[in-house]
Every structure is written in structure tokens, then in C-alpha cells.
PDB file of C-alpha atoms in Angstrom:
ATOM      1  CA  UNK A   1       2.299 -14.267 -10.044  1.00 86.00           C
ATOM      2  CA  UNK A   2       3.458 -15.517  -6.655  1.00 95.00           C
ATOM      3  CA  UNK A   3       5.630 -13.869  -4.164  1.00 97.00           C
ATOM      4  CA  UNK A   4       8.048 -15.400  -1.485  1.00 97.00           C
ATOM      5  CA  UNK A   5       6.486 -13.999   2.032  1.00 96.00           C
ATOM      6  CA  UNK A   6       8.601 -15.996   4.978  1.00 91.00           C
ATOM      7  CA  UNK A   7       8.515 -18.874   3.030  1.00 93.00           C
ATOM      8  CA  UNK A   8       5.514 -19.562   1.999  1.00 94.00           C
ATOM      9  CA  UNK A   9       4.577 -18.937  -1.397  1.00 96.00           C
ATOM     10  CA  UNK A  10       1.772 -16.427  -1.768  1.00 97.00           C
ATOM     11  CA  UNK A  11      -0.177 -17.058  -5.041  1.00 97.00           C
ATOM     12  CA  UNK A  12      -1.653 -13.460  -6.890  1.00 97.00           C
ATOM     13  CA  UNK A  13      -3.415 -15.082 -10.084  1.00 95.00           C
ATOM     14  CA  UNK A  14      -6.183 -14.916  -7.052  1.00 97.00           C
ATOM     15  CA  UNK A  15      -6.455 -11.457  -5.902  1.00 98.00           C
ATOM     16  CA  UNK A  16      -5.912 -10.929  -2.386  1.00 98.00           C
ATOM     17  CA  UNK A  17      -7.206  -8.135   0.456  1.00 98.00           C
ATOM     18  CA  UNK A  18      -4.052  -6.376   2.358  1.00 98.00           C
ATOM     19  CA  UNK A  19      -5.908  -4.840   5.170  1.00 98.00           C
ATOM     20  CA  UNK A  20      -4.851  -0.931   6.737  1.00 95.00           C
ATOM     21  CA  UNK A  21      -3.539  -0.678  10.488  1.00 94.00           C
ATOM     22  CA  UNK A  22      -2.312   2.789  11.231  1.00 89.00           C
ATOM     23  CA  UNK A  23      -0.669   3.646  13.979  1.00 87.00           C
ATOM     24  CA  UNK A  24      -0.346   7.241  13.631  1.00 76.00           C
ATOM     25  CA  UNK A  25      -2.336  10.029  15.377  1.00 70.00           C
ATOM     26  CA  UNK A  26      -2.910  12.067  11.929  1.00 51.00           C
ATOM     27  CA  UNK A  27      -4.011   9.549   9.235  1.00 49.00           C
ATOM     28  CA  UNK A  28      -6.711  10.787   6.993  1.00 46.00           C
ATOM     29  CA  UNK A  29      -9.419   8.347   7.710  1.00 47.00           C
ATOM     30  CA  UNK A  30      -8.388   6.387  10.918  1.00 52.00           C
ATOM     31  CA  UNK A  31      -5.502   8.660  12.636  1.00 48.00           C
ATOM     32  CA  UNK A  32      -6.237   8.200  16.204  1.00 50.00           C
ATOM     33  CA  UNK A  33      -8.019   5.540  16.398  1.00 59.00           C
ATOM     34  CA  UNK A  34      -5.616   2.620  17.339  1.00 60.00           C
ATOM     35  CA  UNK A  35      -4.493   4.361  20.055  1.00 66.00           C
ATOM     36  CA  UNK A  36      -3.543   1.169  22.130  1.00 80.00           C
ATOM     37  CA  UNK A  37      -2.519  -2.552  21.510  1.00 86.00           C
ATOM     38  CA  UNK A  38      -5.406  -3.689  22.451  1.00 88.00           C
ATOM     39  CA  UNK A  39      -7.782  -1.959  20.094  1.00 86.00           C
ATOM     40  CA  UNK A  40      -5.207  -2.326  17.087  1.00 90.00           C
ATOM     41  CA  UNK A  41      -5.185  -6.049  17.784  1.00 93.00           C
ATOM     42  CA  UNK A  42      -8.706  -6.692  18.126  1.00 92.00           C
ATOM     43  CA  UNK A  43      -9.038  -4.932  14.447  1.00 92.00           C
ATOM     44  CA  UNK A  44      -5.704  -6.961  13.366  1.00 96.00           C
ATOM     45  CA  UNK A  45      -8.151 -10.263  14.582  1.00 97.00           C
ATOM     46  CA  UNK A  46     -11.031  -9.377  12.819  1.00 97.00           C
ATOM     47  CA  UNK A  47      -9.642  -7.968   9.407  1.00 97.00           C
ATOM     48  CA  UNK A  48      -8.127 -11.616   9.366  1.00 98.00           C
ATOM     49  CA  UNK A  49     -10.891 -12.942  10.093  1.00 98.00           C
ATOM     50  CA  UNK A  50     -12.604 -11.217   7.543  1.00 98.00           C
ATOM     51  CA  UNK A  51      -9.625 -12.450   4.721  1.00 98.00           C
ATOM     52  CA  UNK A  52      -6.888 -10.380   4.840  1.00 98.00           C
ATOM     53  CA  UNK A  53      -4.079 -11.913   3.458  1.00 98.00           C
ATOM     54  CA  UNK A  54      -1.531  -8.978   4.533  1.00 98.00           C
ATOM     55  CA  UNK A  55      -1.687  -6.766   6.993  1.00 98.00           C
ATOM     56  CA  UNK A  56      -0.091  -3.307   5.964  1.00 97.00           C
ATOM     57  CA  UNK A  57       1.521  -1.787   9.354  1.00 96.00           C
ATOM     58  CA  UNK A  58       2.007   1.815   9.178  1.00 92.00           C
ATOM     59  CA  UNK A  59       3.719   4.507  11.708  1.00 90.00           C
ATOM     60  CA  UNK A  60       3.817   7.800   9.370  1.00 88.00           C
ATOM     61  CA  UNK A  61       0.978   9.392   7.997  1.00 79.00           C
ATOM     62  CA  UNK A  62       1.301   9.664   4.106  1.00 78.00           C
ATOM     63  CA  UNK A  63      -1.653  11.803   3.693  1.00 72.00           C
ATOM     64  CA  UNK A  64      -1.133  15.517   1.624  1.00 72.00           C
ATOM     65  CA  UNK A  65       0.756  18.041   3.783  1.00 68.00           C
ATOM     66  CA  UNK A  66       1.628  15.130   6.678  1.00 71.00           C
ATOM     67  CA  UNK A  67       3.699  16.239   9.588  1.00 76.00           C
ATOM     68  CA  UNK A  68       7.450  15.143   9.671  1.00 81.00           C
ATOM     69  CA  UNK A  69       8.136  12.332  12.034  1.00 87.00           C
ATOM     70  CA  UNK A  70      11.187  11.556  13.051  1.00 91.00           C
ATOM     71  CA  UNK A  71      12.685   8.052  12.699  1.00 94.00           C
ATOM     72  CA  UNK A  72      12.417   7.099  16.272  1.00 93.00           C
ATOM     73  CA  UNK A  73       9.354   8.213  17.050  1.00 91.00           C
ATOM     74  CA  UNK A  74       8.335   6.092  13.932  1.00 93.00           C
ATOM     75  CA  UNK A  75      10.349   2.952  15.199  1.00 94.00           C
ATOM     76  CA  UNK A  76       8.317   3.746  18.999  1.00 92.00           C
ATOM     77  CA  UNK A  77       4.715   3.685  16.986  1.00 90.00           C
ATOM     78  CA  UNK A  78       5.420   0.131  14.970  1.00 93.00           C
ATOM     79  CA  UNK A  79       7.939  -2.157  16.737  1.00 95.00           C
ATOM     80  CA  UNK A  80       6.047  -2.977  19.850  1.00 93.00           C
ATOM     81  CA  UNK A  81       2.703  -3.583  17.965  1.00 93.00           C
ATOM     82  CA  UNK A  82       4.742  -6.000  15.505  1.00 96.00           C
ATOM     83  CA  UNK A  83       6.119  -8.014  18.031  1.00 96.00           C
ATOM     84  CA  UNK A  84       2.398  -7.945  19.819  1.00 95.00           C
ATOM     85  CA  UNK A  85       1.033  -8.965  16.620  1.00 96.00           C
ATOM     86  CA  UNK A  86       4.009 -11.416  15.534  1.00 97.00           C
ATOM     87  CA  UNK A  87       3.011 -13.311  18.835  1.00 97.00           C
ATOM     88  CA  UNK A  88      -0.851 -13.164  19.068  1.00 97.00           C
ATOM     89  CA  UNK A  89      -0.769 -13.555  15.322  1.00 97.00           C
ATOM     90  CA  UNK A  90       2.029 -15.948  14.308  1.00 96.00           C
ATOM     91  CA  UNK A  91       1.179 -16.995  11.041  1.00 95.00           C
ATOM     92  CA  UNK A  92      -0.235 -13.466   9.816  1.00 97.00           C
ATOM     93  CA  UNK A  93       1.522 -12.118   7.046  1.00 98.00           C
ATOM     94  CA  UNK A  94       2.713  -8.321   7.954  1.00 98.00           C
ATOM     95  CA  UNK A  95       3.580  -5.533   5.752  1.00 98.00           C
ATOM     96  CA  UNK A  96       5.726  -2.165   7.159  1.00 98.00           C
ATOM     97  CA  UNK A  97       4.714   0.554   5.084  1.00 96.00           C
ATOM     98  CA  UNK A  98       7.595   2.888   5.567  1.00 96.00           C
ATOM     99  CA  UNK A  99      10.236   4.843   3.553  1.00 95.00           C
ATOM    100  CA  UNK A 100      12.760   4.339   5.771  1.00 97.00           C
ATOM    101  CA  UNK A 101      15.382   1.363   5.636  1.00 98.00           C
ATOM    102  CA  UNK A 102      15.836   1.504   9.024  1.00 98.00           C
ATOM    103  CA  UNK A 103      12.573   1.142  10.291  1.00 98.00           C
ATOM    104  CA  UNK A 104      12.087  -1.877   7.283  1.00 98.00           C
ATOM    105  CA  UNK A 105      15.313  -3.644   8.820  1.00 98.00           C
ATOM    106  CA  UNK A 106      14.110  -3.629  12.106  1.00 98.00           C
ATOM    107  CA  UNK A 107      10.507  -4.339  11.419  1.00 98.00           C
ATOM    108  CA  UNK A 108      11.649  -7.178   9.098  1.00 98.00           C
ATOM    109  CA  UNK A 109      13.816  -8.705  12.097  1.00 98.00           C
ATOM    110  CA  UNK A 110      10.665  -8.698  14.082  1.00 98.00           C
ATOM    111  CA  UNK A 111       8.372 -10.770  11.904  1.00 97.00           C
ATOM    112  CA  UNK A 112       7.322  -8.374   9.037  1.00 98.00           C
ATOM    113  CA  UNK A 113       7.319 -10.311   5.959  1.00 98.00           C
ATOM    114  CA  UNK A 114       6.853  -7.574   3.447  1.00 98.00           C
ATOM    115  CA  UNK A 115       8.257  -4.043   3.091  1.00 98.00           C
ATOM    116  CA  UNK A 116       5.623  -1.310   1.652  1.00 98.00           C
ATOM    117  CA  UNK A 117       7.644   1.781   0.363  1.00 98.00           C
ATOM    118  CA  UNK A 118       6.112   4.852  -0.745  1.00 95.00           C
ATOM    119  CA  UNK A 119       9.030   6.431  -2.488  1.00 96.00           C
ATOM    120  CA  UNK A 120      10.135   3.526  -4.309  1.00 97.00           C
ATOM    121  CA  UNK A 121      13.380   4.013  -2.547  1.00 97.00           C
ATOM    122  CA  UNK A 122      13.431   8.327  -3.577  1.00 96.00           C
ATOM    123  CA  UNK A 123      13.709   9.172  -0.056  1.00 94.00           C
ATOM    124  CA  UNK A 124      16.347   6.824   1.420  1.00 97.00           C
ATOM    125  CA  UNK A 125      19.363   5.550  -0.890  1.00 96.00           C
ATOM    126  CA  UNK A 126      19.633   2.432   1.145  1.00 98.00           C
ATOM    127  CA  UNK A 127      16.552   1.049   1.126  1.00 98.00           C
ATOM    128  CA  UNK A 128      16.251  -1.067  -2.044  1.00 98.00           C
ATOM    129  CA  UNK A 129      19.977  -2.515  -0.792  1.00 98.00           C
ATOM    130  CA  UNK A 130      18.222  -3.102   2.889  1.00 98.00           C
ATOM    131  CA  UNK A 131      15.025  -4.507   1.291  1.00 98.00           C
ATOM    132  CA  UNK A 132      17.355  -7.047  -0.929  1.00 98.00           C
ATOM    133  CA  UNK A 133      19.812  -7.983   2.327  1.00 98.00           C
ATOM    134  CA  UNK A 134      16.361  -8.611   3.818  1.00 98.00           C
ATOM    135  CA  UNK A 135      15.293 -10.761   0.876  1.00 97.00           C
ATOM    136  CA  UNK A 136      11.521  -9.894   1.389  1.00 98.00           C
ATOM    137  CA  UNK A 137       8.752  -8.982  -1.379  1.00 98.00           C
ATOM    138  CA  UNK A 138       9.266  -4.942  -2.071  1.00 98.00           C
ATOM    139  CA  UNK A 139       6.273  -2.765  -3.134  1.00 98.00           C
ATOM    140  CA  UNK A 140       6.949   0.302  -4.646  1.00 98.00           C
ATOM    141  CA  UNK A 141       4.599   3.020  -5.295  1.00 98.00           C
ATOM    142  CA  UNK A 142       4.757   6.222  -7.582  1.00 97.00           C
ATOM    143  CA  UNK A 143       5.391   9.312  -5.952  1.00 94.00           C
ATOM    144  CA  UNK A 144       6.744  12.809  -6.621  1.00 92.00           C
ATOM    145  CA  UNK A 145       8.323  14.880  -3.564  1.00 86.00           C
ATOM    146  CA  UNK A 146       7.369  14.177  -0.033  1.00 84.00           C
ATOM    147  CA  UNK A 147       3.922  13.948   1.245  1.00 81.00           C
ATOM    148  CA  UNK A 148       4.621  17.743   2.688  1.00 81.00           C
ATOM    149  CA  UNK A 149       5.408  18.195  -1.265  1.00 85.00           C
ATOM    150  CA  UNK A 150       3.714  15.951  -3.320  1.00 86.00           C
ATOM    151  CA  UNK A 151       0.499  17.821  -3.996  1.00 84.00           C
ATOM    152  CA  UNK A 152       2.380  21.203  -5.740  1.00 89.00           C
ATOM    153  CA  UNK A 153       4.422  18.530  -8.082  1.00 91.00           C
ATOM    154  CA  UNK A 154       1.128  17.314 -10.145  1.00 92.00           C
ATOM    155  CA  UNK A 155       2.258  17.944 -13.660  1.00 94.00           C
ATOM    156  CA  UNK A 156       2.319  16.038 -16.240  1.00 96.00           C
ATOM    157  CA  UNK A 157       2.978  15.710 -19.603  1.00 96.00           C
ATOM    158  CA  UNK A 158       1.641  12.109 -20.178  1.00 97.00           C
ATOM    159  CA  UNK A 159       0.620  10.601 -16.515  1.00 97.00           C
ATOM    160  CA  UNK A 160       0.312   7.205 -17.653  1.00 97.00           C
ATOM    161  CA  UNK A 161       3.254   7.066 -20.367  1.00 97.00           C
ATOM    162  CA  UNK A 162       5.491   9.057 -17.130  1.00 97.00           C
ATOM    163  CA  UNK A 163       4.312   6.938 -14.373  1.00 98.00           C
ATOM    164  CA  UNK A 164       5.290   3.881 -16.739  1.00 98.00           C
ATOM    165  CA  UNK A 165       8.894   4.963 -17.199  1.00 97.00           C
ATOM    166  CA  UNK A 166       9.585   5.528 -13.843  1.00 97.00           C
ATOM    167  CA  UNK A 167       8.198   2.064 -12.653  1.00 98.00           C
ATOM    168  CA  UNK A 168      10.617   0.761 -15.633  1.00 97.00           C
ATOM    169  CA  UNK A 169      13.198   2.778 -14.126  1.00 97.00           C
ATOM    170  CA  UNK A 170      13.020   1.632 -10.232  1.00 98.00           C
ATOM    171  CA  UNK A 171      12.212  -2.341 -10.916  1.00 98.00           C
ATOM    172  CA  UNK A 172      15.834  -1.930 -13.393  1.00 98.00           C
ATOM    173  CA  UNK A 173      17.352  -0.425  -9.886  1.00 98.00           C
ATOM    174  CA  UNK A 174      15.813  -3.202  -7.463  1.00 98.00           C
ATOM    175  CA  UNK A 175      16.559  -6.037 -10.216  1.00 98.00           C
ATOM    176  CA  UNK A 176      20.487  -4.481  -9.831  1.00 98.00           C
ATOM    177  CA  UNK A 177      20.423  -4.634  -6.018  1.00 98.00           C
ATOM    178  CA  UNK A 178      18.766  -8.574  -6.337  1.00 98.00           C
ATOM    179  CA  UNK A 179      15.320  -7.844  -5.121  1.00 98.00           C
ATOM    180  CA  UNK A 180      13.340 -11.181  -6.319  1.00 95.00           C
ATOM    181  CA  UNK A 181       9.739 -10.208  -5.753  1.00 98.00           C
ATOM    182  CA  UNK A 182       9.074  -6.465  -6.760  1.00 98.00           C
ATOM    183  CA  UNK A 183       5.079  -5.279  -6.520  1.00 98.00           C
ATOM    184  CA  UNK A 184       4.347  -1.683  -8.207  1.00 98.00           C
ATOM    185  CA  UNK A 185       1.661   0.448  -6.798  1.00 98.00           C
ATOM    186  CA  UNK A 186       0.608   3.561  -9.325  1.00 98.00           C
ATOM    187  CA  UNK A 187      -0.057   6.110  -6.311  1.00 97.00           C
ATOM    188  CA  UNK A 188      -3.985   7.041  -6.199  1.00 97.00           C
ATOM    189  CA  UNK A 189      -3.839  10.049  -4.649  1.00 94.00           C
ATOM    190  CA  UNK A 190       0.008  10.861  -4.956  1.00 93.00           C
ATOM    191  CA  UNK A 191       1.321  14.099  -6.470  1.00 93.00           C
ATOM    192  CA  UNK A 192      -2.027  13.527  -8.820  1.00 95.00           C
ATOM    193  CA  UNK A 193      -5.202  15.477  -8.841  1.00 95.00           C
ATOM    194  CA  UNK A 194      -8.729  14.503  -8.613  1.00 96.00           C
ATOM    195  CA  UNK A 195      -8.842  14.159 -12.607  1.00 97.00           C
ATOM    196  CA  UNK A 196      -5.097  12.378 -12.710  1.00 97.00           C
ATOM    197  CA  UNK A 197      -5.687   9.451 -10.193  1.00 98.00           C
ATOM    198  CA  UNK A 198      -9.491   9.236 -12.118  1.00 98.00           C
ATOM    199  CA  UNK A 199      -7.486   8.898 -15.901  1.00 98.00           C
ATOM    200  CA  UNK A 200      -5.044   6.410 -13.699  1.00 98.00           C
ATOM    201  CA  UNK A 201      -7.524   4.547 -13.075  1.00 98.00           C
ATOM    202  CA  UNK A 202      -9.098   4.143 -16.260  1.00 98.00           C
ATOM    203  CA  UNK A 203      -5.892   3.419 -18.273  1.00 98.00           C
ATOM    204  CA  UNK A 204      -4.998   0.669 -15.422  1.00 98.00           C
ATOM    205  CA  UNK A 205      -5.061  -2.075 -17.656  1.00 98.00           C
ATOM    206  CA  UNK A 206      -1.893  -0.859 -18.910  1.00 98.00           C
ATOM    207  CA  UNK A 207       0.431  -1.379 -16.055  1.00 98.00           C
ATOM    208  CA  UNK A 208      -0.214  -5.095 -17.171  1.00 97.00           C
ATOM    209  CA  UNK A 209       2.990  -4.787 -19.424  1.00 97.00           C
ATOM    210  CA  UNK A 210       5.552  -4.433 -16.289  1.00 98.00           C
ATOM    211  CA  UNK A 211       4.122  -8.403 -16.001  1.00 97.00           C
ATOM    212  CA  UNK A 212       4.561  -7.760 -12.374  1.00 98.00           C
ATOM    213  CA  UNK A 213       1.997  -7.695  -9.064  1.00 98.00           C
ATOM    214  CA  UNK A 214      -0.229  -4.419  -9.357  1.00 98.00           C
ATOM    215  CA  UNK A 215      -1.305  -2.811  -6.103  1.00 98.00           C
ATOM    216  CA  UNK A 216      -4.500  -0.253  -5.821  1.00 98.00           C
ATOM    217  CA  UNK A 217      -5.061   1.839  -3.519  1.00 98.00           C
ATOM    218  CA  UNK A 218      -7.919   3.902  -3.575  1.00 98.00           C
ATOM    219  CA  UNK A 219      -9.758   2.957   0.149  1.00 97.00           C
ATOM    220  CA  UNK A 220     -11.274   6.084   1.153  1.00 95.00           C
ATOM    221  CA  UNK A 221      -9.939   8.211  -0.665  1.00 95.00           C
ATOM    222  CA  UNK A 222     -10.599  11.802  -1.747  1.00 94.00           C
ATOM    223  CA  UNK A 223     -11.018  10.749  -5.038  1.00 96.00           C
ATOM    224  CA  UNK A 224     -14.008   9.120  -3.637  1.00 98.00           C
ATOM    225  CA  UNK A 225     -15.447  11.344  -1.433  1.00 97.00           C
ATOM    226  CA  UNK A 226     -15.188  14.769  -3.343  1.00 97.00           C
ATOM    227  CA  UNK A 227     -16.385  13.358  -6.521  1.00 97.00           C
ATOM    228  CA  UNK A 228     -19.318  12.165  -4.644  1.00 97.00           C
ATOM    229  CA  UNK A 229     -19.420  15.540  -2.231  1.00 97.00           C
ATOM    230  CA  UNK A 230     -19.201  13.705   0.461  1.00 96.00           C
ATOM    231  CA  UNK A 231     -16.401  12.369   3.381  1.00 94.00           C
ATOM    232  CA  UNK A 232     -13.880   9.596   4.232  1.00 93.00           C
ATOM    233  CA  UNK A 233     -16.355   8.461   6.820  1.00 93.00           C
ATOM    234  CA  UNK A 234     -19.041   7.556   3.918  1.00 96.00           C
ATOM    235  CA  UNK A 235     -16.990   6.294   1.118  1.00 96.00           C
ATOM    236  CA  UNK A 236     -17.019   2.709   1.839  1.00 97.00           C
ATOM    237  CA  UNK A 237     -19.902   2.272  -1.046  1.00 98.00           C
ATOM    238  CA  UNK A 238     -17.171   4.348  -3.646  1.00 98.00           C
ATOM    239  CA  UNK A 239     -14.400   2.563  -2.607  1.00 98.00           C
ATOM    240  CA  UNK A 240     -16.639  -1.042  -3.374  1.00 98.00           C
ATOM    241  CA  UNK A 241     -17.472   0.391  -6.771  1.00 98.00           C
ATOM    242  CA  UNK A 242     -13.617   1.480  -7.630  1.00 98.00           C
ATOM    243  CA  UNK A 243     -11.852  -1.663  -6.303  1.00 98.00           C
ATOM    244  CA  UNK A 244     -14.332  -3.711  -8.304  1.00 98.00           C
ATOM    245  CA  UNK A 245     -13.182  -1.762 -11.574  1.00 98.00           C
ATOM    246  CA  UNK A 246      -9.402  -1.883 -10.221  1.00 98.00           C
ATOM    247  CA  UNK A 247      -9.646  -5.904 -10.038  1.00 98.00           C
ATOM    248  CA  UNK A 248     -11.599  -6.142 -13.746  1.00 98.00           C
ATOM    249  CA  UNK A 249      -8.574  -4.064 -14.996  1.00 98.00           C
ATOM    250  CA  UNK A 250      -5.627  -5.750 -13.217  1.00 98.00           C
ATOM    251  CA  UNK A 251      -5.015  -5.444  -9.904  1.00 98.00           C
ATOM    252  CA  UNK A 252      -3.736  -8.116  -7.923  1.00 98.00           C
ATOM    253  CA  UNK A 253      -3.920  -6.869  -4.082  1.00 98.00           C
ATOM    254  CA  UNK A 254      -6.291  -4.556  -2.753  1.00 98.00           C
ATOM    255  CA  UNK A 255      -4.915  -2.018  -0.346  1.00 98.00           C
ATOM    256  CA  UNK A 256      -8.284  -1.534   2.080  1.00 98.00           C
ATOM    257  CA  UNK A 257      -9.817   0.053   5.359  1.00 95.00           C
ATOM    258  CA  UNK A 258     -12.495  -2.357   5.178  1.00 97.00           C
ATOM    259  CA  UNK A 259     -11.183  -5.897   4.250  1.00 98.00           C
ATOM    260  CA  UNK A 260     -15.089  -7.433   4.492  1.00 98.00           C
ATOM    261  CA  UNK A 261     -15.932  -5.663   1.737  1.00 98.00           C
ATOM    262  CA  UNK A 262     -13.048  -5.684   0.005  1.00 98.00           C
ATOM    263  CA  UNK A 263     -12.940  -9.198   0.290  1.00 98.00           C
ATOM    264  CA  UNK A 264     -16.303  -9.963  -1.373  1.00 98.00           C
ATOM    265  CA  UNK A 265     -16.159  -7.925  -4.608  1.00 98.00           C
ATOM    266  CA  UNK A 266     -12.741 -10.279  -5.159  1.00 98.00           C
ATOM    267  CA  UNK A 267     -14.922 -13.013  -4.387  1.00 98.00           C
ATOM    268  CA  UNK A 268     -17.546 -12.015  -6.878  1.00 98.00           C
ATOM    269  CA  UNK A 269     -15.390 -10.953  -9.514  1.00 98.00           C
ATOM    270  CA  UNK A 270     -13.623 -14.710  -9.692  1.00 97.00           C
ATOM    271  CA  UNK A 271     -17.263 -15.674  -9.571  1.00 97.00           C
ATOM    272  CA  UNK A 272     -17.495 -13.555 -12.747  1.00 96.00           C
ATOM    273  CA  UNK A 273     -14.218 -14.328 -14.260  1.00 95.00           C
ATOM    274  CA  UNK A 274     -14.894 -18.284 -13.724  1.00 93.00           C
ATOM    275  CA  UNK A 275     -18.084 -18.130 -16.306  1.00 78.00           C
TER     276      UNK A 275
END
């Protein structure tokens, strides 16, 4: 369980903590709030300091019914804060979560070591070849539609058994193209209702049969905060509890708002694990 990250060999038997920097206006739980370099690299500075080992770089909201953004605009919101963070933060380990191939190519030839796809490649036909040119570490992530769409495309007749197939389906493609390290992340919260992402969840364990990296996550989430009638702003005692149960069944990076925290339930799981 390691993956090739500019060289260095990152080692998942260990889970690790990928820490959340969006640069949109519109996310769901912190759209606005990096509205400058210098706030986005003061949080860069202290999720690392707090044990990130990846920090996930983001210029288009995913969130249900997210407003288009065009390609440029995206490329305007991430490019400059890589290179800021490439050069206040040389040895950090950067993710681009995008869909695009063009905005992975370019972030990727700034200092972005991973490339964080929601679609899995679905939305652009060159991205698993761009992603393999690139020779990076390639997360994919279940999806149906668009995030304009995903929420009306929620049926299933077997989520698990479905979601299963299709990651057998896309690793086959990215294996073709010569993509080395491939990391699958089910989609909490992706064209899947409360009660889908909560049967996701407890099934996890499964995704262990793809014998590849599994990414969760649920940080935040509405799965979180309308089970427990609450918001995104007071969900950071849910997310705790669900990461805790995502690591005991499998996963091996933690996708997280709040990498402290995130950071300690790994810490006391291997504690557990170690006994």
C-alpha cells in the first residue's frame, strides 16, 4: 500500500489525513472563506502542522446543484495558490481535485503531486491519458451525472454490488492507459441519499477486495448533520465518530476539514490496532 508522490514513496498500511483547501466562493462548508493567499496559506501551515500528509486543492465546488465554472476561471482560482504554496511549502504534498485534464496538467506542472478526480474520468475523455502522461497517483471517486445532476440519479439496484463494478470497470481503463498508483473513493454524498451513503458506509469493509488505497470522505457532511438535525458548522463531533468507523473498516486516507482531529482518531486507532 504505497503510492509514488514526486518521488517519494508514501506508505498507506499507516493511514494518513489529506486536509481540504477550497478555493471556491460556493463550497458547502468553507466556500468563501479563503478568499486570499494569505488566509489559504496560513490554514495550508497549520493543517500541516497539524499532520496532513496531502493537501487536497480545489477550484470547483462539488456540492449538490453546484454552479458551472468554466475552465479558466477554474485554472484563475488554483494555479496562483499552487505556485504560492509550491514555494512557501516545498516539500508539501498537493492534491488538485478537479475533473478536468487540463486544469490536472497544468496544476501537475506546477508542483501538484496528486490528481483528485471526481468523475473517475466520466466527464473528460482525456483525463486518465493526461493523469498517466503525468505519471502521478490518480484517485477516482464514484459518481453518477454532474454535481448539477447527481442528486436525481440515486437509484439503485444493489449500491454496493453497482458501485463495485464500476470501480472494477475504471481501474481496468486506467490500468490500459498505464496509470501505476490508482486510489478509489466510494462517493459519500454522491448521487446517494442519506440512507445510501449510511449502507456505504457500513458495507465499507468490502471495497477491501479492489486491494487498492480506499479514500473516505464524509467531513461535514449532510449525512452528518441531518441525521443529527443539526449543520455543517457543528458536525466536527459526527465526522470524529464516522472517520473512526471508516478507518476500523478500511480506509486508508481521510479526506478532512479538520486535519487535528482527524489526525488523532488515526492515531488512536493504530494505538488500538497495535494491542
Amino acid at each position: 500500500m504505497t503510492i509514488n508522490c514526486n518521488g517519494q514513496l508514501i506508505d498507506l498500511s499507516t493511514p494518513k489525513v489529506m486536509g481540504i483547501v477550497n478555493i471556491t466562493p460556493n463550497s458547502f462548508y468553507d466556500g468563501g472563506k479563503l478568499s486570499d493567499e494569505k488566509s489559504t496559506l496560513l490554514q495550508v501551515e497549520k493543517m500541516l502542522s497539524d499532520g496532513a500528509t496531502f493537501i487536497d486543492v480545489g477550484g470547483y465546488s462539488s456540492k449538490p446543484n453546484a454552479e458551472f465554472v468554466s475552465e479558466e476561471e477554474e485554472l484563475q482560482r488554483v494555479i496562483p495558490i499552487i505556485q504560492s504554496m509550491v514555494k512557501e511549502f516545498p516539500k508539501a504534498l498537493l492534491s488538485i481535485d478537479t475533473f478536468r485534464s487540463q486544469v490536472a496538467k497544468h496544476s501537475v506542472e506546477n508542483g501538484v503531486a496528486i490528481v483528485n478526480d471526481i468523475s473517475a474520468g466520466s466527464l473528460d475523455e482525456n483525463m486518465m491519458r493526461t493523469v498517466a502522461q503525468l505519471r502521478v497517483p490518480y484517485i477516482m471517486m464514484h459518481m453518477k451525472g454532474t454535481p448539477k445532476t447527481m442528486q436525481s440519479l440515486a437509484h439503485y439496484d444493489d449500491l454496493v454490488k453497482e458501485i463495485l463494478f464500476y470501480f472494477s470497470e475504471k481501474i481496468a481503463q486506467a490500468r490500459s492507459f498505464g496509470i501505476s498508483d490508482v486510489i478509489v473513493d466510494p462517493g459519500f454524498g454522491f448521487a446517494k441519499t442519506l440512507e445510501q451513503n449510511f449502507e456505504l458506509l457500513n458495507k465499507l469493509e468490502l471495497f477491501e477486495m479492489l486491494n487498492l488505497p480506499l479514500l473516505v470522505g464524509v467531513s461535514r457532511k449532510s449525512m452528518i448533520y441531518k441525521t443529527l438535525s443539526t449543520d455543517a458548522e457543528h458536525a466536527l463531533n459526527g465526522t470524529t465518530s464516522l472517520n473512526t468507523i471508516s478507518l476500523m473498516k478500511g480506509a486508508k486516507i481521510l479526506r478532512v476539514h479538520d486535519v487535528k482531529e482527524a489526525v488523532e482518531c488515526v492515531q488512536l486507532y493504530q494505538k488500538l490496532i497495535s494491542k
